Short mmCIF file of C-alpha atoms in Angstrom, two decimals:
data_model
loop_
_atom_site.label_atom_id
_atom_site.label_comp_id
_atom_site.label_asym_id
_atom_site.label_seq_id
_atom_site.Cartn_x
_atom_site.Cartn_y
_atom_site.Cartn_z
CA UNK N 5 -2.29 13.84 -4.20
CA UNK N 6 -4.31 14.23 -1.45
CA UNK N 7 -4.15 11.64 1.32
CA UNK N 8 -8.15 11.60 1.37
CA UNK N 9 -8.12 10.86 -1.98
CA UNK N 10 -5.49 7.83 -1.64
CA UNK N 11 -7.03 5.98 0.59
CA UNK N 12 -10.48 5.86 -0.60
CA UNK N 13 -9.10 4.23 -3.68
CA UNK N 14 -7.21 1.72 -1.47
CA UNK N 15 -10.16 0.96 0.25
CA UNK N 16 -12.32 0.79 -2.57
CA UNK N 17 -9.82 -1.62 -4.09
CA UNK N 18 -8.85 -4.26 -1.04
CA UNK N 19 -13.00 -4.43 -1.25
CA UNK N 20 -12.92 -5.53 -4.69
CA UNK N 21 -10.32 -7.62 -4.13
CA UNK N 22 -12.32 -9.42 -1.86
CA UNK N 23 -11.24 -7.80 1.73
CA UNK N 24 -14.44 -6.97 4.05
CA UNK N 25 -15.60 -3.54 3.94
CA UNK N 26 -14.33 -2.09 7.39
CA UNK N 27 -11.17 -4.17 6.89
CA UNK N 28 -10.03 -2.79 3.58
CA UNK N 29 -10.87 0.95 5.50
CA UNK N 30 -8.23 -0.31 8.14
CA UNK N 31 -5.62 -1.17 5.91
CA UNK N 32 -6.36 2.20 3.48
CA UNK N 33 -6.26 4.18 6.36
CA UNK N 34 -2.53 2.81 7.46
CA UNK N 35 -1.06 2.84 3.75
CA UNK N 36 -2.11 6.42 3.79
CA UNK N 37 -0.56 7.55 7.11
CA UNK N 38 2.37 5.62 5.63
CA UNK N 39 2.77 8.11 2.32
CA UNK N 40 1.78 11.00 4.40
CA UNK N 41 4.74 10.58 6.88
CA UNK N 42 6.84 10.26 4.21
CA UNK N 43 7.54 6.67 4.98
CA UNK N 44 6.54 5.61 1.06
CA UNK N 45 8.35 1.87 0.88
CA UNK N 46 5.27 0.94 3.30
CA UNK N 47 2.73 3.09 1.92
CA UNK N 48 0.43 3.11 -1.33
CA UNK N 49 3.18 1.64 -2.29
CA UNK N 50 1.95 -1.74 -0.94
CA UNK N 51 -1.76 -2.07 -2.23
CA UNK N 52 -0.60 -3.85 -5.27
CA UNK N 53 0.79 -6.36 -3.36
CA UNK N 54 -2.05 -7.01 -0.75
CA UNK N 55 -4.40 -6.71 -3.27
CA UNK N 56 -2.78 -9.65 -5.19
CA UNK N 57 -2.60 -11.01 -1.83
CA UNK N 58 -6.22 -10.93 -0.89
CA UNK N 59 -7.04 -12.33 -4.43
CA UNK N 60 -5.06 -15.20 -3.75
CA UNK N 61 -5.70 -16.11 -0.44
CA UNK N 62 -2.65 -14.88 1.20
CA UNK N 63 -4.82 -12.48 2.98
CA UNK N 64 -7.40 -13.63 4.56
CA UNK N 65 -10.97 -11.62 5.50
CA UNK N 66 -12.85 -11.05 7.29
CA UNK N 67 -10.07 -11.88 9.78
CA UNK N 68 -10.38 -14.27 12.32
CA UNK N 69 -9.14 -13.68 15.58
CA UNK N 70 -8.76 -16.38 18.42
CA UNK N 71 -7.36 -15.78 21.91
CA UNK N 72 -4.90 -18.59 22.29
CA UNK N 73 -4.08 -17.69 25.94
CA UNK N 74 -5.48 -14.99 28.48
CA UNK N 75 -2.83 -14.47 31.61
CA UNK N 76 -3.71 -10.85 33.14
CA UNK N 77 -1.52 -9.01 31.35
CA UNK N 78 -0.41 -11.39 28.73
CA UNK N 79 -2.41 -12.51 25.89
CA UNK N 80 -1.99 -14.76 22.81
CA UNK N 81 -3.98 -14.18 19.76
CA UNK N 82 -3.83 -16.33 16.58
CA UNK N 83 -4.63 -13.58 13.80
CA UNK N 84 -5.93 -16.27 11.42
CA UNK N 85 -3.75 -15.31 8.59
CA UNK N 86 -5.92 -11.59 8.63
CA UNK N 87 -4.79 -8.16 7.54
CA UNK N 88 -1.55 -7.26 9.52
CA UNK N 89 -3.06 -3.97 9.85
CA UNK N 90 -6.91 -5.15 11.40
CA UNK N 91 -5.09 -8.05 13.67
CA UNK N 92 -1.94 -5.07 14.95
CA UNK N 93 -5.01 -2.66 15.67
CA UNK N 94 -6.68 -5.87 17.78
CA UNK N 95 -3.64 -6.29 19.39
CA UNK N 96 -2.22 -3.31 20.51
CA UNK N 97 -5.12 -2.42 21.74
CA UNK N 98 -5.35 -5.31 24.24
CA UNK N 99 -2.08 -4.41 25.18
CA UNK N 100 -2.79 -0.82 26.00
CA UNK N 101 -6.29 -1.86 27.93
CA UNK N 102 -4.35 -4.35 30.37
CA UNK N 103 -1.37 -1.66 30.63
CA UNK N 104 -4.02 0.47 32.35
CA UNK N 105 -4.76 -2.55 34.16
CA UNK N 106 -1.68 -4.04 35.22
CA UNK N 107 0.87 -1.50 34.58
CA UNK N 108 1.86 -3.47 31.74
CA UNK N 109 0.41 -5.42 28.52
CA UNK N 110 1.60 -7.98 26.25
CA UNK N 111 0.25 -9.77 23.17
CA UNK N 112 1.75 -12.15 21.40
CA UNK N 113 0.59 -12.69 17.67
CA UNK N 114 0.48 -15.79 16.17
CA UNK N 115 -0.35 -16.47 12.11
CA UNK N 116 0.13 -12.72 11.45
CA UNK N 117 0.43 -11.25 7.94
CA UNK N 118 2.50 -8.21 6.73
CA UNK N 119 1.54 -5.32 9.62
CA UNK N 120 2.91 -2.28 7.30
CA UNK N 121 4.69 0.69 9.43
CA UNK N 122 5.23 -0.12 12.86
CA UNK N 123 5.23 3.41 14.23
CA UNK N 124 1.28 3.62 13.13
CA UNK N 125 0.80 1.00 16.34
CA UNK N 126 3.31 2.93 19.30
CA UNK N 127 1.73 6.06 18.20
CA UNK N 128 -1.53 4.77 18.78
CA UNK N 129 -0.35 3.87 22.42
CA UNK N 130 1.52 7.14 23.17
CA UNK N 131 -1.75 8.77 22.26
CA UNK N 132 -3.43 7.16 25.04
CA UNK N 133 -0.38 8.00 27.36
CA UNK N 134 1.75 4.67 27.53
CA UNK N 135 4.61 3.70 26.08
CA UNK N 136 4.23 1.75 22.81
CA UNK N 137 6.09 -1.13 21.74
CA UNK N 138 6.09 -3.13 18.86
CA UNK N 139 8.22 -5.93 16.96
CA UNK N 140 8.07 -8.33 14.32
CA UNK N 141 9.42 -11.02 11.96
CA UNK N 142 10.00 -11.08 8.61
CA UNK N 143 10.35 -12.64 5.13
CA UNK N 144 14.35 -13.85 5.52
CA UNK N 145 16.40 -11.68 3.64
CA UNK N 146 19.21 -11.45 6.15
CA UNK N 147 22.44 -13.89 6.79
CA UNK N 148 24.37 -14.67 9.91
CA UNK N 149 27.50 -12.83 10.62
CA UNK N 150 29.88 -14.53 8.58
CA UNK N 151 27.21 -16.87 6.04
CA UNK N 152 25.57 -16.38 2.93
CA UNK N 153 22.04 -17.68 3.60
CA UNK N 154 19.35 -15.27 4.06
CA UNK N 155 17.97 -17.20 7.77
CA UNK N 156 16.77 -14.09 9.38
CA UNK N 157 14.48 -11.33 8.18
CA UNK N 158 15.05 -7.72 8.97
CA UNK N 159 12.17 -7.96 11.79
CA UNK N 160 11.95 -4.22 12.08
CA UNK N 161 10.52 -2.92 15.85
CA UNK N 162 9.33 0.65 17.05
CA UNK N 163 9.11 2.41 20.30
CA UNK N 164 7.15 5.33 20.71
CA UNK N 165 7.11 7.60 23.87
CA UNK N 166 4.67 9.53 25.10
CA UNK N 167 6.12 13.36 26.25
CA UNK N 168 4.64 16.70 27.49
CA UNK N 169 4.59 18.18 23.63
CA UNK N 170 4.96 15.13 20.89
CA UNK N 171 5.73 11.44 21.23
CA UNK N 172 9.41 10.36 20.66
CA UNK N 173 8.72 7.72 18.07
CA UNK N 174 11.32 5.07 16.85
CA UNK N 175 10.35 2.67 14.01
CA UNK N 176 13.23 0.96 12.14
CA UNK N 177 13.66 -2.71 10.17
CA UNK N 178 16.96 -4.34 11.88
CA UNK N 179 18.53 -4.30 7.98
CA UNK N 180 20.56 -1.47 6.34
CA UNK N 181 17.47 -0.30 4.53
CA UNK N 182 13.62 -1.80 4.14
CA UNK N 183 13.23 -3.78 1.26
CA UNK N 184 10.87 -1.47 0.30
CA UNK N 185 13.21 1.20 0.05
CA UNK N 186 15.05 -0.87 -2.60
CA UNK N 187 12.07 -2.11 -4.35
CA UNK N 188 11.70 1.54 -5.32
CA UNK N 189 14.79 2.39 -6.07
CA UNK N 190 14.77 -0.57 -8.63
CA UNK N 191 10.99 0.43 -9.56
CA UNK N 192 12.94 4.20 -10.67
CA UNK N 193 15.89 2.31 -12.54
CA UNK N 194 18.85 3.65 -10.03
CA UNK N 195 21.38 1.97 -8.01
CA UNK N 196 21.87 1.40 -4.32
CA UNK N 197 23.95 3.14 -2.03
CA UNK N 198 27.26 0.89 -1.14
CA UNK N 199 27.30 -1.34 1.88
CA UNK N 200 23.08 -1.93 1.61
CA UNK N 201 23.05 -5.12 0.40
CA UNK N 202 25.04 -8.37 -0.67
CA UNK N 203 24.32 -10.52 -3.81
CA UNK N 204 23.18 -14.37 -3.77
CA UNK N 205 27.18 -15.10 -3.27
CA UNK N 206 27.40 -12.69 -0.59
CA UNK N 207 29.37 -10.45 -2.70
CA UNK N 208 28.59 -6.57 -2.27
CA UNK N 209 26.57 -5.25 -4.42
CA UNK N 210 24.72 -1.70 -5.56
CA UNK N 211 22.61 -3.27 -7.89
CA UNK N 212 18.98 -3.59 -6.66
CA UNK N 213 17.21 -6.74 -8.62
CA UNK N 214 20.82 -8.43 -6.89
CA UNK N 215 19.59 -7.55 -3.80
CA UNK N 216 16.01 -8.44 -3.70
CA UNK N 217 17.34 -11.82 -4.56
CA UNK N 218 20.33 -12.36 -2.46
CA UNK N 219 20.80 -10.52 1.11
CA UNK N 220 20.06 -7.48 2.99
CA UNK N 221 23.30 -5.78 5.39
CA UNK N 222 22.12 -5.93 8.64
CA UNK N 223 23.10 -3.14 10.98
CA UNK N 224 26.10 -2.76 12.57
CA UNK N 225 27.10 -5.74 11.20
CA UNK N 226 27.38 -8.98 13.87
CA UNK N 227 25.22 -6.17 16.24
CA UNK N 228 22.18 -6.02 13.84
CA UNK N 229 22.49 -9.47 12.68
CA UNK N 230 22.03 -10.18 16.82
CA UNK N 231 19.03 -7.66 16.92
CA UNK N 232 17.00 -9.62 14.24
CA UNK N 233 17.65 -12.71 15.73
CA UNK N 234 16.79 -11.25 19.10
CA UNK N 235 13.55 -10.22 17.81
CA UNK N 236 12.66 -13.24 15.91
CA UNK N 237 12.87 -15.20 19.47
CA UNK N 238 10.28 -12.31 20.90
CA UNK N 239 8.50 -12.64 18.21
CA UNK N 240 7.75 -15.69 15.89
CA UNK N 241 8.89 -18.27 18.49
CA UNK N 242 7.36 -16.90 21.46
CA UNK N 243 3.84 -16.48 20.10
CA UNK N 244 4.69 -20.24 18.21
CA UNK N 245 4.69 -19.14 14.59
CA UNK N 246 7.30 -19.07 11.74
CA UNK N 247 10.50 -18.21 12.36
CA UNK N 248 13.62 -17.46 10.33
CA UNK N 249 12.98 -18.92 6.45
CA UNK N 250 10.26 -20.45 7.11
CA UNK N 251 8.49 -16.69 7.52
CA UNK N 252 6.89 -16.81 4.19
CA UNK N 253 7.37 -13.87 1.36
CA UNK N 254 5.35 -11.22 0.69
CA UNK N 255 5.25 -11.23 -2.78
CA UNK N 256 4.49 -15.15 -2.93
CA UNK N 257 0.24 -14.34 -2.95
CA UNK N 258 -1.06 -17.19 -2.20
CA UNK N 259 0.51 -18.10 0.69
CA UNK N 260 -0.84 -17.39 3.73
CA UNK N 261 0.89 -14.88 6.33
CA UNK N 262 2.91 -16.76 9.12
CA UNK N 263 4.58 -13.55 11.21
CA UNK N 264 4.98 -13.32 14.86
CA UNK N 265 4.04 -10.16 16.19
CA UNK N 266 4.77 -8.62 19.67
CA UNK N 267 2.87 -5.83 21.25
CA UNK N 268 4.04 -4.08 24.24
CA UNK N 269 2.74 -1.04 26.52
CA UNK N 270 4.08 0.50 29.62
CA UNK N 271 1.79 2.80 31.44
CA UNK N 272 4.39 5.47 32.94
CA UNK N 273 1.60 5.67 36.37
CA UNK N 274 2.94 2.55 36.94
CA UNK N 275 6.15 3.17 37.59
CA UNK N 276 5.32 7.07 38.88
CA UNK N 277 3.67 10.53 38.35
CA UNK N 278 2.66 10.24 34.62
CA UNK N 279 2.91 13.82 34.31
CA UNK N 280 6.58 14.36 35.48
CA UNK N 281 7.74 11.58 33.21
CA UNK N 282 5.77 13.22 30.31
CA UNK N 283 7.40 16.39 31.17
CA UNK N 284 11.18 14.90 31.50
CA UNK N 285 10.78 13.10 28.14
CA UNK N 286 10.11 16.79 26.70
CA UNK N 287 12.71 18.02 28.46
CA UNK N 288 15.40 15.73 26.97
CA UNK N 289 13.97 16.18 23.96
CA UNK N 290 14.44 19.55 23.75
CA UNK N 291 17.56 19.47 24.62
CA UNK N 292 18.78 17.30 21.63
CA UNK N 293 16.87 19.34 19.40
CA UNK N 294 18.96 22.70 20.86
CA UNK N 295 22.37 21.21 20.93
CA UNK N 296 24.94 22.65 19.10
CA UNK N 297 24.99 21.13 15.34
CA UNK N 298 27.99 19.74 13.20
CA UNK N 299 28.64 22.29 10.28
CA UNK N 300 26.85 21.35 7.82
CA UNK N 301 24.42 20.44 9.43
CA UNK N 302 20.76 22.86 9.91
CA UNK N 303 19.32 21.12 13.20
CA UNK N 304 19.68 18.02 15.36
CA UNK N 305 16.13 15.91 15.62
CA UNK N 306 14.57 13.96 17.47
CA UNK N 307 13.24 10.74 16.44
CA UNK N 308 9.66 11.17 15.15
CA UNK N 309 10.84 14.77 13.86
CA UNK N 310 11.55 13.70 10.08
CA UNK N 311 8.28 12.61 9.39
CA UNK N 312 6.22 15.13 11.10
CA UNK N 313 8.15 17.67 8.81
CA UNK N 314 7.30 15.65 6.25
CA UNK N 315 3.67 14.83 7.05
CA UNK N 316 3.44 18.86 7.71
CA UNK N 317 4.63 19.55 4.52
CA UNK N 318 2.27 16.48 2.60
CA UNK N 319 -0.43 17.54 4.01
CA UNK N 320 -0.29 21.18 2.55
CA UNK N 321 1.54 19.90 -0.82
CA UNK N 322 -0.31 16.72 -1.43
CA UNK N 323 1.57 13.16 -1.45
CA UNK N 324 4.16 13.03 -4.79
CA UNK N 325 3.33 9.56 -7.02
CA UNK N 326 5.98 8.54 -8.94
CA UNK N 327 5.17 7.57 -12.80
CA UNK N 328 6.39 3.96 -12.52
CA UNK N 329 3.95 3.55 -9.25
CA UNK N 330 1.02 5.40 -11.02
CA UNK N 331 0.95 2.37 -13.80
CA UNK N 332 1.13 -0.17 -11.36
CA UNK N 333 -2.48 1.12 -9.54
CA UNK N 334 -3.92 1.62 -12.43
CA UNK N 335 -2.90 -2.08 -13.68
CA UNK N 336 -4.09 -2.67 -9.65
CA UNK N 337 -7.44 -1.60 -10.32
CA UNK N 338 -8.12 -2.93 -13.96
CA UNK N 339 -7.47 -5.88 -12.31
CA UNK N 340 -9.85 -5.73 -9.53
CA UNK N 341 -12.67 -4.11 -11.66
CA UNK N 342 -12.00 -0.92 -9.81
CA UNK N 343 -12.63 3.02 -12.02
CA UNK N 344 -9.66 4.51 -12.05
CA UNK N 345 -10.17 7.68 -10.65
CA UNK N 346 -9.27 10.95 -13.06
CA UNK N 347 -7.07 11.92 -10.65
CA UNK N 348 -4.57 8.66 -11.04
CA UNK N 349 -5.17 8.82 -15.15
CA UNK N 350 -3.97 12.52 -15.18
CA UNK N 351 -1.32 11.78 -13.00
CA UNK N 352 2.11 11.51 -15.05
#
């Protein structure tokens, strides 16, 4: 399916589910750059979800955005419990306009809601030639090293740097795998691959409706179990909203979205010639993408290099809809009053 095609039908049902007009464009437009990089546990995926959301107050529009606190190059917003998507826009690009400024830019989020795929924000910086970067907390799904209470979510981050060619782009949830990823595979009726997940007990476990209700494996074990905690302290306490299991769940609609967010960008002037740091990033880049593979093993990448394969390859092939996700937007739109379009009827 074409991505075109996608996210009109988002937009067109976030509006009748209540979300302003050029907000429900915003969030369309980043569940479709989701699907298209291949990066489908955060893309159409989700507009059930935030439609139920917006419906039931979860989601709030149009959104209302405060600044808490303006310090040169720091800022505070409250998002007012708005689209993730139309407050992350806001943010990071307050953070990029006082990175031109000061060499560097930070906003804090405060009362944030669900901001989808991180990487849509640091590209949006390395486009404007500074380095993007963004972090966030999360519904708790993960347990201390050693416990069996989920007291941490899996507060992905992403970096993306800006080089001579393409942008190296990191974007990556602190767990095992995105709950997303697991809502799917349960969504499809197959199992988990070992060492994702833990059951209510903290037993292992492959089984996927285990795992959405007991924990996720962080990564690297007592290291990723440090890195969400590390984030939720940049993140939900510094900008003085929820932290740990007090973050509230996405799937619980009606209540409103308590994230932190943090939004980062380093302008490379700052620091010297933009251009020759630009041209080094390529450099090393290339370099990892000509070493010498592992048999086996077709090509080394790059961060950033899966999903522009995959976008490539979407974008001439359309974006694949599996049957189980084609009922659920058509039971999306029934709901909301929405057509459903010929293309998602046919679709099998």
């Amino acid at each position: 399916m074409l991505v075109s095609a996608l996210t009109d039908f988002a937009a067109e049902v976030l509006a009748a589910a209540g979300m302003e007009t050029s907000e429900s464009r915003v969030v369309a437009r980043h569940l479709g750059v989701a699907s298209l990089r291949g990066v489908d546990s955060h893309g159409i995926t989700r507009l059930p979800v935030y439609a139920q959301r917006v419906r039931a107050g979860g989601i709030r529009s149009p959104a209302e955005l405060r600044v808490v606190r303006d310090h040169s190059a720091v800022v505070v917003l409250d998002g007012g419990h708005g689209a993730g998507q139309v407050v992350g826009e806001r943010a990071m690009e307050t953070a990029v306009e006082r990175a031109h400024r000061f060499g560097v830019g930070a906003v804090a989020v405060r009362h944030g809601n669900h901001l989808g795929a991180l990487a849509a924000y640091t590209m949006r910086a390395a486009e404007d030639g500074v380095i993007g970067i963004v972090a966030t907390n999360a519904s708790p799904r993960i347990a201390p090293t050693g416990g069996a209470e989920p007291l941490l979510g899996n507060n992905p981050w992403s970096v993306a740097v800006p080089g001579d060619d393409r942008p190296v782009v990191v974007d990556m949830a602190t767990s095992v795998a995105a709950l997303g990823k697991v809502r799917q595979l349960k969504e499809r009726g197959e199992p988990m691959p070992s060492g994702w997940a833990r059951d209510l007990d903290g037993r292992p476990t492959t089984d996927p409706a285990a795992a959405i209700d007991g924990l996720l494996e962080p990564i690297g074990g007592h290291k990723g179990y440090g890195i969400a905690l590390v984030v939720d302290l940049l993140t939900g306490a510094l900008a003085g909203s929820s932290t740990g299991p007090d973050v509230g769940v996405l799937t619980d609609a009606g209540r409103v979205g308590d994230q932190g967010h943090l939004f980062l960008a380093l302008a490379a002037e700052a620091f010297g010639p933009a251009d020759e740091y630009r041209q080094q990033v390529g450099a090393i880049a290339e370099r990892l993408r000509g070493s010498r593979t592992a048999p086996g093993v077709d090509a080394v990448r790059v961060p950033g290099d899966p999903e522009e394969l995959v976008e490539a390859q979407r974008t001439a092939e359309g974006i694949p809809l599996s049957d189980a996700l084609t009922v659920r937007l058509r039971a999306t739109a029934a709901e909301c009053g929405v057509h459903v379009p010929t293309w998602l009827t046919e679709a099998e």
